[in-house]
């Protein structure tokens, strides 16, 4: 339901200069920036794509070795612009709610398209990171904390089974919708958090475009999320 | 001449994309360049909107099927009582947008809002939302009933009232003539138009079309309404993304120009648009 109380926050528009653009796997890149901006784990930004599209595109924010970064999978003209342009990017940030887990006994699972966020969460909370990729990563990723990579669907399903029987209290999953749904359905023993990547137009709660059907009615990925409890989105069987 | 709104600049935030004032939290906009902010349409009862997915964009247009999600009159009243409306209005003049599912609902919400209508510089009535089954666009289908509704609303309030018209219920200048003849102050032309697209997953998406593709249609509508009605106040709405389009809309008869989906691309375009009109 629409909220009538506007939050006492400021959304800033930044012009960010690319520091590096690294291909991690097929059509998926890690982009770091020269400028810094303040944000909390789990928050996201909206990136303007100039003439390549009418709406900004949402990306979860992360850090690589202290530098602000996003991961981008080329899915269309907008994301292609973001990866290829040498112009500064016009970015609205920080958006959405911070992810605040109840304890630090958790783990993070990300697709390469969410690697920047994964690295940030892992290092921030000092918890293991698992990267689940469809194909082998094209370069080695380093982290200040424990990092493991699994490849292919079978590898991902085995990882979910292991995590379901692990010592962790909670698992944070950020990737495609199907990847997140599989995680919720295949880890019934765990509290699973998912970072939803819905189509967004404004990113700030105005347009009501990123509606999500939850067990508690319609919510919005931008202002109620982007992180939700998995069992709020998908029933467990 | 008819009544005018005397805005500080002719730039108006369109109802819908601007939500309930959220863009006031974006630091890149200088609000002294914006003449008014139209809030999202409020209906008598809360609406949770349509099932997702609700929005798609191509390079030329957007299609949305939000479905008038809003917290109803009680939500609006709360926002008045807790001071939120005063706070927003201290930054930029507000236009209230009202809608309904029936004749009675439009009249009822008008009566209920009367005690605090002085907080708004105008009230825009949404007669043209294409994404709801009752009210919106469908209320105009029965022309005589719609005329009775215009009359009934006019007798309930002295506020500056504006009818938001689409182009799918007849010639827009004919609709505007009816609005004017019932003593209303202005029209907003146009709303989104029913569109269809097939999304990247192959699903058929039905919704209201907005974005640059709408611009020449909206410009023509402004031209026709102005030709038919020299005195009515016109807010031009549809596909305005650049300052030169604001100038063009004004040239063809608009009194003010509303900006909607362009906010999703880069809201700081409001500064460029408003700068040259700033007093």
Coordinates of C-alpha atoms in Angstrom, one line a residue:
Chain A
X1 CA 0.0 0.0 0.0
X2 CA 1.2 3.5 -0.7
X3 CA 2.8 5.3 2.1
X4 CA 1.9 8.8 2.9
X5 CA 4.8 9.5 5.2
X6 CA 7.7 10.7 3.2
X7 CA 11.0 9.6 4.7
X8 CA 13.3 12.1 6.2
X9 CA 16.2 11.2 3.8
X10 CA 18.1 12.8 1.1
X11 CA 18.8 11.1 -2.2
X12 CA 21.8 12.6 -3.9
X13 CA 22.7 12.6 -7.6
X14 CA 26.4 11.9 -8.1
X15 CA 28.5 12.0 -11.2
X16 CA 30.8 9.0 -10.8
X17 CA 34.0 8.5 -12.7
X18 CA 34.9 4.9 -13.6
X19 CA 38.2 3.6 -12.1
X20 CA 38.1 0.2 -13.6
X21 CA 35.8 -2.1 -15.6
X22 CA 36.6 -5.8 -15.2
X23 CA 34.9 -8.6 -17.0
X24 CA 34.1 -11.3 -14.4
X25 CA 32.3 -13.8 -16.6
X26 CA 30.3 -13.7 -19.9
X27 CA 28.8 -10.3 -20.3
X28 CA 29.1 -9.5 -16.6
X29 CA 31.3 -6.8 -15.3
X30 CA 32.6 -5.3 -12.0
X31 CA 32.8 -1.5 -12.3
X32 CA 34.6 0.6 -9.6
X33 CA 34.5 4.3 -9.2
X34 CA 37.0 7.0 -8.2
X35 CA 34.6 9.0 -6.0
X36 CA 33.3 7.8 -2.7
X37 CA 29.7 7.9 -1.5
X38 CA 28.2 6.9 1.8
X39 CA 25.9 3.9 1.9
X40 CA 25.1 0.8 4.0
X41 CA 25.2 -2.9 3.1
X42 CA 22.2 -3.9 1.0
X43 CA 21.4 -0.4 -0.4
X44 CA 21.2 0.3 -4.1
X45 CA 21.6 3.0 -6.7
X46 CA 19.9 4.0 -9.9
X47 CA 22.2 4.7 -12.9
X48 CA 21.2 6.9 -15.8
X49 CA 21.8 5.4 -19.2
X50 CA 21.7 8.7 -21.2
X51 CA 20.1 8.1 -24.6
X52 CA 20.0 4.3 -24.2
X53 CA 16.8 4.2 -22.2
X54 CA 14.1 6.2 -20.6
X55 CA 14.6 5.0 -17.0
X56 CA 17.6 4.7 -14.7
X57 CA 18.6 1.1 -14.0
X58 CA 18.9 -0.2 -10.4
X59 CA 22.1 -1.8 -9.1
X60 CA 23.1 -2.9 -5.6
X61 CA 26.0 -1.0 -4.2
X62 CA 29.2 -2.6 -3.0
X63 CA 32.8 -2.0 -2.3
X64 CA 36.0 -3.6 -3.7
X65 CA 39.1 -2.9 -1.6
X66 CA 37.3 0.0 -0.1
X67 CA 36.2 1.5 -3.5
X68 CA 32.6 2.0 -4.4
X69 CA 31.5 -0.5 -7.0
X70 CA 28.6 -2.1 -8.9
X71 CA 28.2 -5.3 -10.8
X72 CA 26.5 -5.1 -14.2
X73 CA 25.3 -7.9 -16.4
X74 CA 24.6 -6.7 -19.9
X75 CA 20.9 -7.5 -20.5
X76 CA 20.0 -4.7 -22.9
X77 CA 20.9 -1.3 -24.3
X78 CA 20.9 0.4 -20.9
X79 CA 23.3 -2.0 -19.2
X80 CA 25.5 -2.1 -22.3
X81 CA 25.8 1.7 -22.1
X82 CA 26.8 1.6 -18.5
X83 CA 29.5 -1.0 -19.2
X84 CA 30.9 0.6 -22.3
X85 CA 30.7 4.4 -21.8
X86 CA 33.8 6.4 -20.8
X87 CA 31.6 9.2 -19.6
X88 CA 30.9 9.8 -16.0
X89 CA 27.8 8.0 -14.8
X90 CA 24.9 10.0 -13.3
X91 CA 23.9 7.9 -10.2
X92 CA 21.1 8.5 -7.7
X93 CA 22.1 7.0 -4.3
X94 CA 21.9 5.6 -1.7
X95 CA 18.4 4.1 -2.1
X96 CA 16.5 1.4 -0.2
X97 CA 17.0 0.1 3.3
X98 CA 20.2 -1.1 4.8
X99 CA 20.5 -4.9 5.5
X100 CA 20.8 -5.3 9.3
X101 CA 21.0 -9.0 10.2
X102 CA 20.2 -10.1 13.8
X103 CA 23.6 -11.7 14.2
X104 CA 26.8 -12.3 12.3
X105 CA 26.4 -16.1 12.0
X106 CA 25.5 -15.9 8.3
X107 CA 26.8 -16.4 4.8
X108 CA 26.3 -14.6 1.5
X109 CA 25.5 -16.2 -1.9
X110 CA 25.7 -14.1 -5.0
X111 CA 25.6 -14.4 -8.8
X112 CA 28.4 -12.7 -10.6
X113 CA 25.9 -9.9 -11.4
X114 CA 25.8 -9.1 -7.7
X115 CA 29.5 -9.7 -6.8
X116 CA 30.2 -6.1 -5.7
X117 CA 27.4 -6.3 -3.1
X118 CA 28.6 -9.8 -2.1
X119 CA 32.2 -8.7 -1.5
X120 CA 31.0 -5.8 0.5
X121 CA 28.6 -7.8 2.7
X122 CA 31.2 -10.5 3.3
X123 CA 33.9 -8.1 4.3
X124 CA 31.6 -5.8 6.3
X125 CA 30.0 -8.6 8.4
X126 CA 33.1 -10.8 8.2
X127 CA 31.2 -13.8 6.9
X128 CA 31.9 -16.2 4.0
X129 CA 31.0 -15.4 0.5
X130 CA 29.9 -17.9 -2.1
X131 CA 29.8 -16.9 -5.8
X132 CA 27.4 -19.1 -7.8
X133 CA 28.2 -18.7 -11.5
X134 CA 26.7 -20.4 -14.6
X135 CA 30.1 -20.6 -16.2
X136 CA 33.7 -20.4 -14.8
X137 CA 34.8 -16.9 -13.8
X138 CA 37.2 -15.3 -16.3
X139 CA 39.4 -14.0 -13.6
X140 CA 40.3 -14.7 -10.1
X141 CA 38.4 -12.6 -7.5
X142 CA 40.1 -11.9 -4.2
X143 CA 38.5 -10.9 -0.9
X144 CA 39.8 -10.0 2.5
X145 CA 37.5 -12.7 3.8
X146 CA 36.6 -16.3 2.9
X147 CA 35.4 -16.7 -0.7
X148 CA 34.3 -19.8 -2.6
X149 CA 33.0 -20.3 -6.1
X150 CA 30.6 -22.8 -7.4
X151 CA 29.9 -23.3 -11.1
X152 CA 26.8 -24.5 -12.9
X153 CA 23.3 -25.4 -11.8
X154 CA 24.3 -28.7 -10.1
X155 CA 27.1 -26.9 -8.2
X156 CA 24.5 -24.3 -7.0
X157 CA 22.0 -26.9 -5.9
X158 CA 24.8 -28.8 -4.0
X159 CA 25.8 -25.5 -2.3
X160 CA 22.2 -24.9 -1.2
X161 CA 22.0 -28.4 0.3
X162 CA 25.3 -27.9 2.2
X163 CA 24.3 -24.5 3.4
X164 CA 20.9 -25.9 4.5
X165 CA 22.7 -28.3 6.8
X166 CA 25.4 -25.8 7.9
X167 CA 26.1 -24.0 11.1
X168 CA 24.8 -20.7 9.7
X169 CA 21.6 -19.1 11.1
X170 CA 20.9 -17.1 7.9
X171 CA 21.9 -17.0 4.3
X172 CA 21.7 -13.8 2.2
X173 CA 21.1 -14.4 -1.5
X174 CA 21.4 -11.9 -4.3
X175 CA 21.1 -12.8 -8.0
X176 CA 18.4 -13.6 -10.5
X177 CA 14.8 -14.2 -9.3
X178 CA 15.0 -17.9 -10.2
X179 CA 18.3 -18.2 -8.2
X180 CA 16.7 -16.6 -5.2
X181 CA 13.5 -18.7 -5.4
X182 CA 15.6 -21.9 -5.6
X183 CA 17.5 -20.7 -2.5
X184 CA 14.3 -20.2 -0.5
X185 CA 12.8 -23.5 -1.5
X186 CA 15.9 -25.5 -1.1
X187 CA 17.1 -24.2 2.3
X188 CA 14.0 -24.8 4.5
X189 CA 16.2 -25.0 7.7
X190 CA 17.5 -21.5 7.3
X191 CA 16.4 -18.0 7.4
X192 CA 17.0 -16.8 3.8
X193 CA 17.2 -13.2 2.9
X194 CA 16.8 -12.2 -0.8
X195 CA 17.7 -8.9 -2.5
X196 CA 15.0 -8.4 -5.1
X197 CA 15.9 -7.0 -8.5
X198 CA 12.6 -5.7 -9.8
X199 CA 12.1 -3.4 -12.7
X200 CA 12.2 0.1 -11.3
X201 CA 11.6 3.5 -12.7
X202 CA 12.1 6.0 -9.8
X203 CA 13.8 3.9 -7.1
X204 CA 12.5 6.3 -4.4
X205 CA 8.9 5.1 -3.8
X206 CA 7.1 7.6 -6.0
X207 CA 6.0 5.6 -9.0
X208 CA 4.8 2.4 -7.4
X209 CA 6.2 0.5 -10.4
X210 CA 8.3 -2.1 -8.5
X211 CA 5.4 -3.7 -6.7
X212 CA 6.1 -7.2 -5.3
X213 CA 3.5 -9.6 -4.2
X214 CA 4.4 -10.8 -0.7
X215 CA 2.7 -13.0 2.0
X216 CA 1.8 -9.6 3.6
X217 CA 0.3 -8.0 0.5
X218 CA 1.8 -5.7 -2.1
X219 CA 5.1 -4.2 -1.1
X220 CA 7.7 -2.2 -3.1
X221 CA 11.2 -3.3 -3.8
X222 CA 12.6 0.2 -3.5
X223 CA 11.2 1.4 -0.2
X224 CA 10.3 -1.8 1.6
X225 CA 13.4 -3.6 0.3
X226 CA 15.4 -4.3 -1.6
X227 CA 16.1 -7.1 0.9
X228 CA 13.2 -9.2 2.0
X229 CA 12.9 -12.4 4.0
X230 CA 12.6 -15.2 1.4
X231 CA 9.6 -16.8 3.1
X232 CA 7.8 -13.5 2.7
X233 CA 8.1 -13.9 -1.1
X234 CA 8.0 -17.6 -1.7
X235 CA 6.2 -20.3 0.2
X236 CA 8.3 -23.2 1.5
X237 CA 7.4 -26.8 0.7
Chain B
X1 CA -9.8 35.7 -19.3
X2 CA -10.5 32.8 -17.0
X3 CA -9.0 32.3 -13.7
X4 CA -5.2 31.5 -13.6
X5 CA -3.0 29.8 -11.2
X6 CA -0.1 32.4 -11.2
X7 CA 2.6 29.8 -10.8
X8 CA 6.2 30.9 -10.1
X9 CA 7.2 28.9 -13.2
X10 CA 5.0 27.0 -15.6
X11 CA 6.6 23.7 -14.7
X12 CA 4.3 21.2 -12.9
X13 CA 5.0 17.7 -11.6
X14 CA 2.4 15.4 -13.2
X15 CA 0.2 13.3 -11.0
X16 CA 1.4 9.7 -10.8
X17 CA 5.1 9.5 -11.5
X18 CA 5.8 12.1 -8.7
X19 CA 4.0 10.0 -6.1
X20 CA 3.2 11.8 -2.9
X21 CA 6.1 14.2 -2.8
X22 CA 9.0 11.7 -2.7
X23 CA 11.0 13.7 -5.3
X24 CA 11.3 16.5 -2.8
X25 CA 13.9 14.3 -1.1
X26 CA 16.1 14.4 -4.2
X27 CA 18.8 17.0 -3.6
X28 CA 19.5 17.7 -7.3
X29 CA 16.3 19.6 -7.9
X30 CA 16.0 23.4 -7.1
X31 CA 12.3 23.6 -6.3
X32 CA 12.1 27.3 -6.8
X33 CA 12.2 26.3 -10.5
X34 CA 9.0 24.2 -10.2
X35 CA 5.6 25.9 -10.2
X36 CA 3.5 23.1 -8.6
X37 CA 3.6 19.5 -7.6
X38 CA 0.6 17.4 -8.4
X39 CA 0.2 14.5 -5.9
X40 CA -0.8 11.0 -7.0
X41 CA -4.5 10.4 -7.4
X42 CA -6.4 9.8 -4.2
X43 CA -9.6 7.8 -4.2
X44 CA -12.3 7.5 -1.5
X45 CA -11.1 4.0 -0.5
X46 CA -7.6 2.7 -0.5
X47 CA -6.4 0.9 -3.6
X48 CA -3.5 -1.6 -3.6
X49 CA -3.1 -1.3 -7.4
X50 CA -2.7 -3.9 -10.0
X51 CA -0.7 -7.1 -9.7
X52 CA 3.0 -6.8 -10.7
X53 CA 4.7 -6.5 -13.0
X54 CA 3.5 -2.9 -13.6
X55 CA 6.0 -1.0 -15.7
X56 CA 8.1 -1.5 -18.8
X57 CA 10.1 1.0 -20.8
X58 CA 11.5 1.0 -24.3
X59 CA 13.6 3.8 -25.8
X60 CA 10.5 5.7 -27.0
X61 CA 7.8 4.9 -24.5
X62 CA 6.8 3.5 -21.1
X63 CA 3.9 1.4 -20.4
X64 CA 2.5 1.3 -16.9
X65 CA -0.4 -0.5 -15.2
X66 CA 0.0 0.8 -11.7
X67 CA -3.8 0.9 -11.1
X68 CA -4.1 4.0 -8.9
X69 CA -2.4 2.5 -5.9
X70 CA -3.1 5.0 -3.0
X71 CA -4.1 4.9 0.7
X72 CA -7.5 6.5 0.2
X73 CA -9.0 9.5 1.8
X74 CA -8.0 8.4 5.3
X75 CA -4.4 8.3 4.3
X76 CA -4.7 11.8 2.8
X77 CA -6.4 13.1 6.0
X78 CA -3.6 11.6 8.1
X79 CA -1.0 13.4 5.9
X80 CA -2.9 16.7 6.5
X81 CA -3.2 16.1 10.2
X82 CA 0.4 15.1 10.8
X83 CA 1.7 18.2 9.0
X84 CA 3.2 16.5 6.0
X85 CA 1.1 18.4 3.5
X86 CA 2.1 21.7 5.1
X87 CA 5.7 20.7 5.0
X88 CA 5.5 19.7 1.3
X89 CA 3.6 22.9 0.5
X90 CA 6.2 25.0 2.2
X91 CA 8.7 23.8 -0.5
X92 CA 6.4 23.8 -3.6
X93 CA 2.7 24.6 -4.2
X94 CA 0.7 21.4 -4.3
X95 CA -2.1 20.3 -6.6
X96 CA -4.4 17.6 -5.2
X97 CA -5.5 14.9 -7.6
X98 CA -8.7 13.1 -6.9
X99 CA -10.4 10.1 -8.5
X100 CA -13.3 7.7 -7.9
X101 CA -14.8 4.5 -8.9
X102 CA -18.3 6.0 -9.4
X103 CA -20.2 9.2 -9.6
X104 CA -20.9 9.1 -5.8
X105 CA -17.3 8.5 -4.9
X106 CA -16.1 11.6 -6.8
X107 CA -18.6 13.7 -5.0
X108 CA -18.1 12.2 -1.7
X109 CA -14.3 12.6 -1.7
X110 CA -14.8 16.2 -2.8
X111 CA -17.0 16.9 0.3
X112 CA -14.6 15.1 2.6
X113 CA -11.6 17.1 1.4
X114 CA -13.4 20.5 1.6
X115 CA -12.1 21.4 5.1
X116 CA -8.5 21.3 3.9
X117 CA -8.6 22.2 0.2
X118 CA -7.1 25.6 1.0
X119 CA -3.8 23.8 1.5
X120 CA -3.7 23.1 -2.3
X121 CA -3.6 25.7 -5.1
X122 CA -5.9 23.5 -7.3
X123 CA -7.6 20.2 -7.4
X124 CA -7.2 18.0 -10.5
X125 CA -9.8 15.4 -11.1
X126 CA -8.6 12.3 -12.9
X127 CA -11.2 11.4 -15.5
X128 CA -8.8 9.5 -17.7
X129 CA -6.8 6.8 -15.9
X130 CA -6.8 3.8 -18.3
X131 CA -5.7 1.3 -15.7
X132 CA -8.8 0.9 -13.6
X133 CA -12.0 -0.9 -14.4
X134 CA -14.3 1.6 -12.8
X135 CA -14.0 5.3 -12.7
X136 CA -11.0 6.8 -14.5
X137 CA -11.5 6.8 -18.3
X138 CA -14.8 4.9 -18.0
X139 CA -16.6 7.6 -16.1
X140 CA -16.6 9.7 -19.2
X141 CA -18.3 7.1 -21.4
X142 CA -21.8 8.2 -20.4
X143 CA -21.5 11.9 -21.5
X144 CA -24.7 13.1 -19.7
X145 CA -23.7 11.4 -16.5
X146 CA -20.2 12.9 -16.7
X147 CA -21.7 16.3 -17.3
X148 CA -23.9 15.9 -14.2
X149 CA -20.8 14.9 -12.3
X150 CA -18.9 18.0 -13.4
X151 CA -21.9 20.1 -12.2
X152 CA -22.1 18.3 -8.9
X153 CA -18.4 18.7 -8.1
X154 CA -18.5 22.4 -9.1
X155 CA -21.4 23.0 -6.7
X156 CA -19.4 21.3 -3.9
X157 CA -16.3 23.5 -4.0
X158 CA -15.0 27.0 -4.9
X159 CA -11.5 25.6 -5.4
X160 CA -9.6 26.0 -8.7
X161 CA -10.7 22.8 -10.3
X162 CA -9.1 21.1 -13.3
X163 CA -10.3 18.1 -15.3
X164 CA -7.6 15.7 -16.5
X165 CA -8.7 14.4 -19.9
X166 CA -7.5 11.7 -22.1
X167 CA -8.0 11.4 -25.9
X168 CA -9.9 8.1 -25.9
X169 CA -13.4 9.3 -25.0
X170 CA -14.0 11.6 -27.9
X171 CA -12.4 14.8 -29.4
X172 CA -10.5 16.3 -26.5
X173 CA -11.6 19.9 -27.4
X174 CA -15.2 18.7 -27.2
X175 CA -14.5 17.3 -23.7
X176 CA -12.9 20.5 -22.7
X177 CA -15.9 22.5 -24.0
X178 CA -18.1 20.4 -21.6
X179 CA -15.7 21.0 -18.7
X180 CA -15.7 24.7 -19.4
X181 CA -19.4 25.0 -19.8
X182 CA -19.9 23.5 -16.3
X183 CA -17.9 26.3 -14.8
X184 CA -14.6 24.5 -14.3
X185 CA -11.3 26.5 -14.3
X186 CA -9.0 24.3 -16.3
X187 CA -8.1 21.1 -18.1
X188 CA -5.0 18.9 -18.1
X189 CA -4.4 17.3 -21.4
X190 CA -3.6 14.5 -21.9
X191 CA -3.3 11.4 -19.8
X192 CA -1.6 8.2 -20.9
X193 CA -3.2 6.3 -23.8
X194 CA -4.0 2.6 -23.7
X195 CA -1.1 0.7 -25.2
X196 CA 0.1 -2.9 -25.6
X197 CA 3.6 -4.3 -25.8
X198 CA 5.2 -7.7 -25.7
X199 CA 7.9 -7.7 -23.0
X200 CA 11.3 -9.5 -23.1
X201 CA 9.7 -12.6 -21.5
X202 CA 7.1 -12.7 -24.3
X203 CA 4.3 -11.6 -22.1
X204 CA 1.5 -9.3 -23.4
X205 CA 1.5 -6.1 -21.4
X206 CA -1.5 -3.9 -21.4
X207 CA -1.2 -0.4 -19.8
X208 CA -1.1 3.3 -20.2
X209 CA 1.5 4.6 -22.7
X210 CA 3.6 7.6 -21.7
X211 CA 7.0 8.9 -22.6
X212 CA 8.4 10.7 -25.7
X213 CA 6.0 8.9 -28.1
X214 CA 3.1 10.8 -26.5
X215 CA 4.5 14.3 -27.1
X216 CA 3.1 15.2 -30.6
X217 CA -0.3 13.8 -29.6
X218 CA -0.3 16.0 -26.4
X219 CA 0.9 19.0 -28.4
X220 CA -2.0 18.6 -30.9
X221 CA -4.5 18.3 -28.0
X222 CA -3.2 21.5 -26.4
X223 CA -3.5 23.2 -29.8
X224 CA -7.1 22.0 -30.4
X225 CA -8.3 22.9 -26.9
X226 CA -6.8 26.4 -27.1
X227 CA -8.3 27.0 -30.5
X228 CA -11.7 25.9 -29.1
X229 CA -11.5 27.7 -25.8
X230 CA -9.4 30.9 -25.6
X231 CA -9.9 31.4 -21.9
X232 CA -9.6 28.0 -20.2
X233 CA -6.5 27.2 -18.1
X234 CA -4.5 24.4 -19.8
X235 CA -1.9 22.2 -18.2
X236 CA -0.1 20.4 -21.0
X237 CA 0.9 16.8 -20.2
X238 CA 2.5 14.1 -22.2
X239 CA 6.1 13.2 -23.2
X240 CA 7.8 16.5 -22.2
X241 CA 11.5 15.7 -21.7
X242 CA 13.3 18.9 -22.7
X243 CA 13.1 22.7 -22.2
X244 CA 12.3 23.3 -25.9
X245 CA 9.2 21.2 -25.6
X246 CA 8.0 23.3 -22.6
X247 CA 8.4 26.4 -24.8
X248 CA 6.6 24.7 -27.7
X249 CA 3.7 23.7 -25.4
X250 CA 3.4 27.2 -24.2
X251 CA 3.5 28.6 -27.7
X252 CA 0.6 26.4 -28.7
X253 CA -1.6 27.6 -25.8
X254 CA -0.6 25.8 -22.6
X255 CA -0.5 27.9 -19.4
X256 CA 1.6 25.3 -17.6
X257 CA 3.4 22.2 -18.6
X258 CA 3.6 19.0 -16.6
X259 CA 6.6 16.7 -16.4
X260 CA 6.0 13.0 -15.6
X261 CA 8.1 10.1 -16.8
X262 CA 11.0 12.4 -17.6
X263 CA 11.7 12.3 -13.9
X264 CA 12.7 8.7 -14.2
X265 CA 15.4 9.6 -16.7
X266 CA 16.9 12.5 -14.8
X267 CA 14.9 14.7 -12.4
X268 CA 17.4 17.5 -12.7
X269 CA 15.9 18.4 -16.1
X270 CA 13.4 20.3 -14.0
X271 CA 16.1 22.9 -13.2
X272 CA 16.9 23.4 -16.9
X273 CA 13.2 23.7 -17.7
X274 CA 12.3 26.1 -14.9
X275 CA 15.4 28.3 -15.0
X276 CA 14.3 30.5 -17.8
X277 CA 10.9 31.3 -16.2
X278 CA 12.2 31.9 -12.7
X279 CA 11.3 35.3 -11.4

